[in-house]
Amino acid sequence: MFVPVLLLLVTLCAVGGHGEEPKRPGHVSVVIVGATGDLAKKYLWNGFFQLYVKQVSSGNTFSFYGGGQSPADKANPLLFEILKSVSCSKGVSEERCALLKEQFLRLAQYRQLRTLEHYQDLAKHIEKRLQEEGITEAGRLFYLSVPAFAYADIADKINNSCRPTSGAWLRVVLEKPFGHDSTSAQMLASQLGASLREEEMYRIDHYLGKQVIAKILPFRIQNKKFLDPIWNKHHIERVEIVMKETLDVRGRIPFYDQYGVIRDVIQNHLTEVMMLLTMRLPRNLTSSEEVVENKLRILSSLLPLGKNQAVIGQYQAYKSEVQQELNKTKHHISVTPTFAAVLAHIDETQYEGVPVLLISGKMLDERIVFHLGHGSLQYPAILVSKNLFKPALMEEQREAYEELISHIFAGQKNSFISVENLLASWDLWTPLLTSLSSSFPRIYPGGADNEDLLDFCLTGKDIRYKSEVVIISPDQMGGMAPNGFQVIQGKFRSSDMVSAWAEELVEQLAADVQEAAEAAVRESGVFHLALSGGSSPIALFHRLVRHHFSFPWRDTHVWMVDERCVPETELESNFFTIYNLLLQHVRIPYFNIHPMPVQLNHRLCVEEDRGAQLYEKDINNLVNGSSFHFVLLGAGYDGHTASLFPGTKVEEYGESLVVLTESPVKPHQRMSLTFSAINRARTVALLVMGKGKHELVTQLSRMKDNPEKWPVTGVKPANGRLVWYIDYDALLGQ
Ligand SMILES: *[C@@H]1O[C@H](CO)[C@@H](O)[C@H](O)[C@H]1NC(C)=O
Ligand SMILES: *[C@@H]1O[C@H](CO)[C@@H](O)[C@H](O)[C@H]1NC(C)=O
Ligand SMILES: *[C@@H]1O[C@H](CO)[C@@H](O)[C@H](O)[C@H]1NC(C)=O
Ligand SMILES: *[C@@H]1O[C@H](CO)[C@@H](O)[C@H](O)[C@H]1NC(C)=O
């Protein structure tokens, strides 16, 4: 049985309350460092205004300081504009709102906070005010809305000069990122630890302030009786935590390109959700220690994540956005993933064998649910996309900040990230990030065009993309291909692919033909080779001629893949080319050469002359099981292969091995092997060369089988092997 957690989650939103009140009422100084920045402008000031509105009759008094690098005369007008734009929540009358805003404005002021002296001045100012007004101090709240590299320095200044009078609390709020791997996170933690005590630090993941996330634990606890018996491997088929975004990252590239989707979303947000869903329930929800401890237990029981536990992608336009925003040349490539699906397993009896999927990406299609290779589930276990994260929706972000600010004020640490959790999470993700750092993400077009390009499947503990495609971009090769001469082996349309510069590619193909020949001769004393015409194989013929002494030509039969209906003595004849360039130069017995009988009774390709049937009979008689050892094919711009052209129904040919066909270009009449013949072969090589084929290769890399429209996709040897030989020109288009 499968429990759709999604459905359960939808019902859980109304549970729970706010945190406890601060311990002693008194004066609270709120300092927003980075007061005129984007985040402050959009969410923080408004969040603190809501706090003020809630607390206005609580016995606490407030002052608000906006801090920043600029001198006061410059920043004051800016801050004033921001403060004017705060708004009351519904239910507050217009009059009252105006009054509250006016009070709030009077309580707020800008302070330049750059040097240690500035911080000392601020402290003096706060203390003077406390003395003058004869009020006790409740605490000081610093919200650092600045880049992470500035944290340590500011924390040091706070510790040096801004600690409150004894008995009052100090709370310093930090926003992610908290490092970009284990080492940097550790370093930041120890720097901050030198200035602030752990209980004084509030590491914010605003995502955790979202209602649905915040209510996971209360919901699990409230419904414990019902959920406990089914919260295990027997009832949960898998857990999916998905955060899909339709947006790109334009405008954020300088940050994003250093982080990527795993650091930006999965290491923090989705990992947190996973912990909340799978952790052992605390006996007491208000005990932060127990919550932290249980989360840690889940993190440490996750099996290590390696390369095989993730698939990554990058949306197509990302590259040029990077070039633009980072002012890079056209040659600059980025391997930063904008999509990732990670497969985790929790090594606990309760969850044994339950796959845990963490999926997130930019430029995805909201509507498409990822299809897994097995199972017929309609819903992912928890779909976090629609209801939870839409950066475009300001409302939700605002609420998240409001919620978190009220938790900070209440000193309730559950919704914040502890240093132990943070470091344990980086310990889990860093090895994966390291192993992926040299991998090239699959390029996806974005939106609905992604189709099933990002679908993946699970095999045991591994995850991989469902369709093996080559992404046609030099990025794939790390920019090294154009200089390198190596032959690379890869996958194309789920088959093997060999790729190299043209000369090396042909050399490899020749070596592979020879190896097949020698193996066949060893095994059965004969080698049946079917060759196509066209221009692509010419280089191969040259190559075979040059090294013909070692090739078992004596035991080789050469067949034709297709032929134009012209006399054998004409230039247009495939046979003419093959004979001239290859056969006449090697020691192949005359009777082993099998041209297609396109000319019978002094006429060309007339149905009644039954040339195709004759050739088929020859094949049946000479080739064991009509199974060629090696068939060499090309692919035309329109996707044709052999002389099988778009628009022909495969079924038309029935079981025939050889047929007459019609080409859209002259000479129109052709004779060709059919898929029945081709797909019986032991090895089929599909040779695609030249810049002009780049578009074709790109399309093929993404296309489903559709032999009627793209005949080359009908090449699928039933018991044999298909190998694509694609040169760099065709692969990379450059
Ligand atoms: C803060 O500063 C004091 C004095 O400068 C120092 O002794 C202390 O270790 C610092 N850190 C914390 C967490 O108090
Ligand atoms: C839960 O934990 C909080 C904080 O540690 C404590 O004050 C409270 O008494 C505990 N409640 C129960 C029922 O144990
Ligand atoms: C961007 O590139 C141009 C041309 O290469 C250069 O003149 C300019 O200084 C660069 N700007 C930045 C911000 O790097
Ligand atoms: C013909 O092929 C079959 C099946 O592959 C094989 O068992 C048999 O030995 C082959 N015969 C010859 C003469 O090679």
JSON list of C-alpha atoms in Angstrom, two decimals, residues 179-311:
[
{"chain": "A", "resi": 179, "resn": "GLY", "atom": "CA", "xyz": [29.44, 28.09, 3.19]},
{"chain": "A", "resi": 180, "resn": "HIS", "atom": "CA", "xyz": [29.58, 26.17, -0.06]},
{"chain": "A", "resi": 181, "resn": "ASP", "atom": "CA", "xyz": [31.06, 22.90, 1.21]},
{"chain": "A", "resi": 182, "resn": "SER", "atom": "CA", "xyz": [32.18, 21.19, 4.43]},
{"chain": "A", "resi": 183, "resn": "THR", "atom": "CA", "xyz": [35.42, 23.11, 4.73]},
{"chain": "A", "resi": 184, "resn": "SER", "atom": "CA", "xyz": [34.03, 26.57, 4.13]},
{"chain": "A", "resi": 185, "resn": "ALA", "atom": "CA", "xyz": [31.01, 25.91, 6.35]},
{"chain": "A", "resi": 186, "resn": "GLN", "atom": "CA", "xyz": [33.31, 24.67, 9.10]},
{"chain": "A", "resi": 187, "resn": "MET", "atom": "CA", "xyz": [35.47, 27.75, 8.73]},
{"chain": "A", "resi": 188, "resn": "LEU", "atom": "CA", "xyz": [32.54, 30.15, 8.85]},
{"chain": "A", "resi": 189, "resn": "ALA", "atom": "CA", "xyz": [31.15, 28.30, 11.85]},
{"chain": "A", "resi": 190, "resn": "SER", "atom": "CA", "xyz": [34.38, 28.60, 13.78]},
{"chain": "A", "resi": 191, "resn": "GLN", "atom": "CA", "xyz": [34.81, 32.27, 12.87]},
{"chain": "A", "resi": 192, "resn": "LEU", "atom": "CA", "xyz": [31.29, 33.06, 14.03]},
{"chain": "A", "resi": 193, "resn": "GLY", "atom": "CA", "xyz": [31.76, 30.83, 17.06]},
{"chain": "A", "resi": 194, "resn": "ALA", "atom": "CA", "xyz": [34.61, 33.06, 18.19]},
{"chain": "A", "resi": 195, "resn": "SER", "atom": "CA", "xyz": [32.24, 35.99, 18.50]},
{"chain": "A", "resi": 196, "resn": "LEU", "atom": "CA", "xyz": [28.82, 34.55, 19.19]},
{"chain": "A", "resi": 197, "resn": "ARG", "atom": "CA", "xyz": [27.46, 31.69, 21.21]},
{"chain": "A", "resi": 198, "resn": "GLU", "atom": "CA", "xyz": [25.45, 29.10, 19.36]},
{"chain": "A", "resi": 199, "resn": "GLU", "atom": "CA", "xyz": [22.24, 30.07, 21.14]},
{"chain": "A", "resi": 200, "resn": "GLU", "atom": "CA", "xyz": [22.75, 33.64, 19.99]},
{"chain": "A", "resi": 201, "resn": "MET", "atom": "CA", "xyz": [22.82, 32.71, 16.32]},
{"chain": "A", "resi": 202, "resn": "TYR", "atom": "CA", "xyz": [19.68, 32.31, 14.22]},
{"chain": "A", "resi": 203, "resn": "ARG", "atom": "CA", "xyz": [20.52, 30.79, 10.87]},
{"chain": "A", "resi": 204, "resn": "ILE", "atom": "CA", "xyz": [17.57, 31.47, 8.65]},
{"chain": "A", "resi": 205, "resn": "ASP", "atom": "CA", "xyz": [16.27, 29.34, 5.90]},
{"chain": "A", "resi": 206, "resn": "HIS", "atom": "CA", "xyz": [13.21, 31.39, 5.02]},
{"chain": "A", "resi": 207, "resn": "TYR", "atom": "CA", "xyz": [11.86, 28.33, 3.33]},
{"chain": "A", "resi": 208, "resn": "LEU", "atom": "CA", "xyz": [11.40, 26.78, 6.75]},
{"chain": "A", "resi": 209, "resn": "GLY", "atom": "CA", "xyz": [9.11, 29.63, 7.68]},
{"chain": "A", "resi": 210, "resn": "LYS", "atom": "CA", "xyz": [6.61, 28.57, 5.10]},
{"chain": "A", "resi": 211, "resn": "GLN", "atom": "CA", "xyz": [3.45, 27.26, 6.67]},
{"chain": "A", "resi": 212, "resn": "VAL", "atom": "CA", "xyz": [3.41, 23.85, 5.09]},
{"chain": "A", "resi": 213, "resn": "ILE", "atom": "CA", "xyz": [6.98, 23.16, 6.12]},
{"chain": "A", "resi": 214, "resn": "ALA", "atom": "CA", "xyz": [6.58, 24.58, 9.58]},
{"chain": "A", "resi": 215, "resn": "LYS", "atom": "CA", "xyz": [3.59, 22.35, 10.17]},
{"chain": "A", "resi": 216, "resn": "ILE", "atom": "CA", "xyz": [5.05, 19.04, 9.17]},
{"chain": "A", "resi": 217, "resn": "LEU", "atom": "CA", "xyz": [6.18, 18.10, 12.66]},
{"chain": "A", "resi": 218, "resn": "PRO", "atom": "CA", "xyz": [3.09, 19.37, 14.50]},
{"chain": "A", "resi": 219, "resn": "PHE", "atom": "CA", "xyz": [1.00, 17.49, 11.99]},
{"chain": "A", "resi": 220, "resn": "ARG", "atom": "CA", "xyz": [2.93, 14.28, 12.46]},
{"chain": "A", "resi": 221, "resn": "ILE", "atom": "CA", "xyz": [2.60, 14.60, 16.21]},
{"chain": "A", "resi": 222, "resn": "GLN", "atom": "CA", "xyz": [-1.09, 15.42, 16.19]},
{"chain": "A", "resi": 223, "resn": "ASN", "atom": "CA", "xyz": [-1.84, 12.44, 13.99]},
{"chain": "A", "resi": 224, "resn": "LYS", "atom": "CA", "xyz": [0.68, 10.15, 15.57]},
{"chain": "A", "resi": 225, "resn": "LYS", "atom": "CA", "xyz": [-1.79, 7.45, 16.44]},
{"chain": "A", "resi": 226, "resn": "PHE", "atom": "CA", "xyz": [-2.91, 7.13, 12.87]},
{"chain": "A", "resi": 227, "resn": "LEU", "atom": "CA", "xyz": [0.42, 7.71, 11.18]},
{"chain": "A", "resi": 228, "resn": "ASP", "atom": "CA", "xyz": [2.78, 5.67, 13.33]},
{"chain": "A", "resi": 229, "resn": "PRO", "atom": "CA", "xyz": [1.64, 2.26, 12.06]},
{"chain": "A", "resi": 230, "resn": "ILE", "atom": "CA", "xyz": [2.03, 3.27, 8.42]},
{"chain": "A", "resi": 231, "resn": "TRP", "atom": "CA", "xyz": [5.09, 5.52, 8.56]},
{"chain": "A", "resi": 232, "resn": "ASN", "atom": "CA", "xyz": [7.46, 2.81, 7.36]},
{"chain": "A", "resi": 233, "resn": "LYS", "atom": "CA", "xyz": [8.79, 0.79, 4.44]},
{"chain": "A", "resi": 234, "resn": "HIS", "atom": "CA", "xyz": [5.71, -1.43, 4.28]},
{"chain": "A", "resi": 235, "resn": "HIS", "atom": "CA", "xyz": [3.45, 1.48, 3.46]},
{"chain": "A", "resi": 236, "resn": "ILE", "atom": "CA", "xyz": [5.62, 4.11, 1.86]},
{"chain": "A", "resi": 237, "resn": "GLU", "atom": "CA", "xyz": [6.76, 3.18, -1.61]},
{"chain": "A", "resi": 238, "resn": "ARG", "atom": "CA", "xyz": [8.99, 6.19, -1.96]},
{"chain": "A", "resi": 239, "resn": "VAL", "atom": "CA", "xyz": [9.42, 9.75, -0.84]},
{"chain": "A", "resi": 240, "resn": "GLU", "atom": "CA", "xyz": [9.70, 12.52, -3.39]},
{"chain": "A", "resi": 241, "resn": "ILE", "atom": "CA", "xyz": [10.48, 16.02, -2.38]},
{"chain": "A", "resi": 242, "resn": "VAL", "atom": "CA", "xyz": [10.17, 18.23, -5.41]},
{"chain": "A", "resi": 243, "resn": "MET", "atom": "CA", "xyz": [10.70, 21.92, -5.83]},
{"chain": "A", "resi": 244, "resn": "LYS", "atom": "CA", "xyz": [10.06, 22.95, -9.40]},
{"chain": "A", "resi": 245, "resn": "GLU", "atom": "CA", "xyz": [10.60, 26.43, -10.63]},
{"chain": "A", "resi": 246, "resn": "THR", "atom": "CA", "xyz": [9.53, 27.78, -13.97]},
{"chain": "A", "resi": 247, "resn": "LEU", "atom": "CA", "xyz": [11.83, 30.78, -13.70]},
{"chain": "A", "resi": 248, "resn": "ASP", "atom": "CA", "xyz": [15.40, 31.11, -14.84]},
{"chain": "A", "resi": 249, "resn": "VAL", "atom": "CA", "xyz": [18.17, 32.71, -12.79]},
{"chain": "A", "resi": 250, "resn": "ARG", "atom": "CA", "xyz": [18.75, 35.80, -14.90]},
{"chain": "A", "resi": 251, "resn": "GLY", "atom": "CA", "xyz": [19.96, 38.64, -12.77]},
{"chain": "A", "resi": 252, "resn": "ARG", "atom": "CA", "xyz": [21.28, 36.31, -10.07]},
{"chain": "A", "resi": 253, "resn": "ILE", "atom": "CA", "xyz": [24.03, 34.65, -12.07]},
{"chain": "A", "resi": 254, "resn": "PRO", "atom": "CA", "xyz": [27.01, 36.07, -10.15]},
{"chain": "A", "resi": 255, "resn": "PHE", "atom": "CA", "xyz": [25.65, 34.31, -7.07]},
{"chain": "A", "resi": 256, "resn": "TYR", "atom": "CA", "xyz": [24.01, 31.33, -8.69]},
{"chain": "A", "resi": 257, "resn": "ASP", "atom": "CA", "xyz": [26.87, 30.26, -10.89]},
{"chain": "A", "resi": 258, "resn": "GLN", "atom": "CA", "xyz": [29.00, 29.62, -7.84]},
{"chain": "A", "resi": 259, "resn": "TYR", "atom": "CA", "xyz": [26.31, 27.61, -6.12]},
{"chain": "A", "resi": 260, "resn": "GLY", "atom": "CA", "xyz": [24.01, 25.74, -8.46]},
{"chain": "A", "resi": 261, "resn": "VAL", "atom": "CA", "xyz": [20.82, 23.94, -7.63]},
{"chain": "A", "resi": 262, "resn": "ILE", "atom": "CA", "xyz": [22.25, 21.48, -5.12]},
{"chain": "A", "resi": 263, "resn": "ARG", "atom": "CA", "xyz": [23.79, 24.15, -2.91]},
{"chain": "A", "resi": 264, "resn": "ASP", "atom": "CA", "xyz": [21.02, 26.65, -3.51]},
{"chain": "A", "resi": 265, "resn": "VAL", "atom": "CA", "xyz": [18.05, 24.44, -2.77]},
{"chain": "A", "resi": 266, "resn": "ILE", "atom": "CA", "xyz": [18.75, 20.78, -2.16]},
{"chain": "A", "resi": 267, "resn": "GLN", "atom": "CA", "xyz": [21.47, 20.89, 0.48]},
{"chain": "A", "resi": 268, "resn": "ASN", "atom": "CA", "xyz": [19.35, 23.17, 2.62]},
{"chain": "A", "resi": 269, "resn": "HIS", "atom": "CA", "xyz": [15.62, 23.42, 1.85]},
{"chain": "A", "resi": 270, "resn": "LEU", "atom": "CA", "xyz": [14.92, 19.96, 0.56]},
{"chain": "A", "resi": 271, "resn": "THR", "atom": "CA", "xyz": [17.24, 18.24, 3.01]},
{"chain": "A", "resi": 272, "resn": "GLU", "atom": "CA", "xyz": [15.40, 19.99, 5.83]},
{"chain": "A", "resi": 273, "resn": "VAL", "atom": "CA", "xyz": [12.03, 18.84, 4.51]},
{"chain": "A", "resi": 274, "resn": "MET", "atom": "CA", "xyz": [13.36, 15.32, 4.19]},
{"chain": "A", "resi": 275, "resn": "MET", "atom": "CA", "xyz": [14.52, 15.36, 7.79]},
{"chain": "A", "resi": 276, "resn": "LEU", "atom": "CA", "xyz": [11.18, 16.69, 9.00]},
{"chain": "A", "resi": 277, "resn": "LEU", "atom": "CA", "xyz": [9.36, 13.95, 7.13]},
{"chain": "A", "resi": 278, "resn": "THR", "atom": "CA", "xyz": [11.53, 11.06, 8.20]},
{"chain": "A", "resi": 279, "resn": "MET", "atom": "CA", "xyz": [13.00, 11.96, 11.59]},
{"chain": "A", "resi": 280, "resn": "ARG", "atom": "CA", "xyz": [11.92, 10.25, 14.75]},
{"chain": "A", "resi": 281, "resn": "LEU", "atom": "CA", "xyz": [9.29, 12.42, 16.42]},
{"chain": "A", "resi": 282, "resn": "PRO", "atom": "CA", "xyz": [10.46, 14.35, 19.44]},
{"chain": "A", "resi": 283, "resn": "ARG", "atom": "CA", "xyz": [8.61, 13.60, 22.64]},
{"chain": "A", "resi": 284, "resn": "ASN", "atom": "CA", "xyz": [8.43, 17.31, 23.22]},
{"chain": "A", "resi": 285, "resn": "LEU", "atom": "CA", "xyz": [8.13, 19.59, 20.25]},
{"chain": "A", "resi": 286, "resn": "THR", "atom": "CA", "xyz": [9.34, 22.65, 22.11]},
{"chain": "A", "resi": 287, "resn": "SER", "atom": "CA", "xyz": [12.60, 20.96, 23.02]},
{"chain": "A", "resi": 288, "resn": "SER", "atom": "CA", "xyz": [14.99, 22.25, 20.37]},
{"chain": "A", "resi": 289, "resn": "GLU", "atom": "CA", "xyz": [17.71, 19.86, 21.54]},
{"chain": "A", "resi": 290, "resn": "GLU", "atom": "CA", "xyz": [15.61, 16.81, 20.89]},
{"chain": "A", "resi": 291, "resn": "VAL", "atom": "CA", "xyz": [14.54, 18.07, 17.48]},
{"chain": "A", "resi": 292, "resn": "VAL", "atom": "CA", "xyz": [18.13, 18.80, 16.49]},
{"chain": "A", "resi": 293, "resn": "GLU", "atom": "CA", "xyz": [19.29, 15.44, 17.78]},
{"chain": "A", "resi": 294, "resn": "ASN", "atom": "CA", "xyz": [16.64, 13.51, 15.86]},
{"chain": "A", "resi": 295, "resn": "LYS", "atom": "CA", "xyz": [17.39, 15.41, 12.68]},
{"chain": "A", "resi": 296, "resn": "LEU", "atom": "CA", "xyz": [21.05, 14.62, 13.08]},
{"chain": "A", "resi": 297, "resn": "ARG", "atom": "CA", "xyz": [20.25, 10.96, 13.48]},
{"chain": "A", "resi": 298, "resn": "ILE", "atom": "CA", "xyz": [18.51, 10.91, 10.10]},
{"chain": "A", "resi": 299, "resn": "LEU", "atom": "CA", "xyz": [21.32, 12.81, 8.40]},
{"chain": "A", "resi": 300, "resn": "SER", "atom": "CA", "xyz": [23.93, 10.45, 9.73]},
{"chain": "A", "resi": 301, "resn": "SER", "atom": "CA", "xyz": [21.96, 7.38, 8.72]},
{"chain": "A", "resi": 302, "resn": "LEU", "atom": "CA", "xyz": [21.77, 8.43, 5.08]},
{"chain": "A", "resi": 303, "resn": "LEU", "atom": "CA", "xyz": [23.86, 6.27, 2.80]},
{"chain": "A", "resi": 304, "resn": "PRO", "atom": "CA", "xyz": [26.72, 8.21, 1.19]},
{"chain": "A", "resi": 305, "resn": "LEU", "atom": "CA", "xyz": [25.85, 10.02, -2.03]},
{"chain": "A", "resi": 306, "resn": "GLY", "atom": "CA", "xyz": [28.07, 9.48, -5.06]},
{"chain": "A", "resi": 307, "resn": "LYS", "atom": "CA", "xyz": [27.95, 10.24, -8.74]},
{"chain": "A", "resi": 308, "resn": "ASN", "atom": "CA", "xyz": [25.47, 7.45, -9.39]},
{"chain": "A", "resi": 309, "resn": "GLN", "atom": "CA", "xyz": [22.98, 8.93, -6.98]},
{"chain": "A", "resi": 310, "resn": "ALA", "atom": "CA", "xyz": [22.37, 12.08, -8.99]},
{"chain": "A", "resi": 311, "resn": "VAL", "atom": "CA", "xyz": [21.47, 13.30, -12.45]}
]
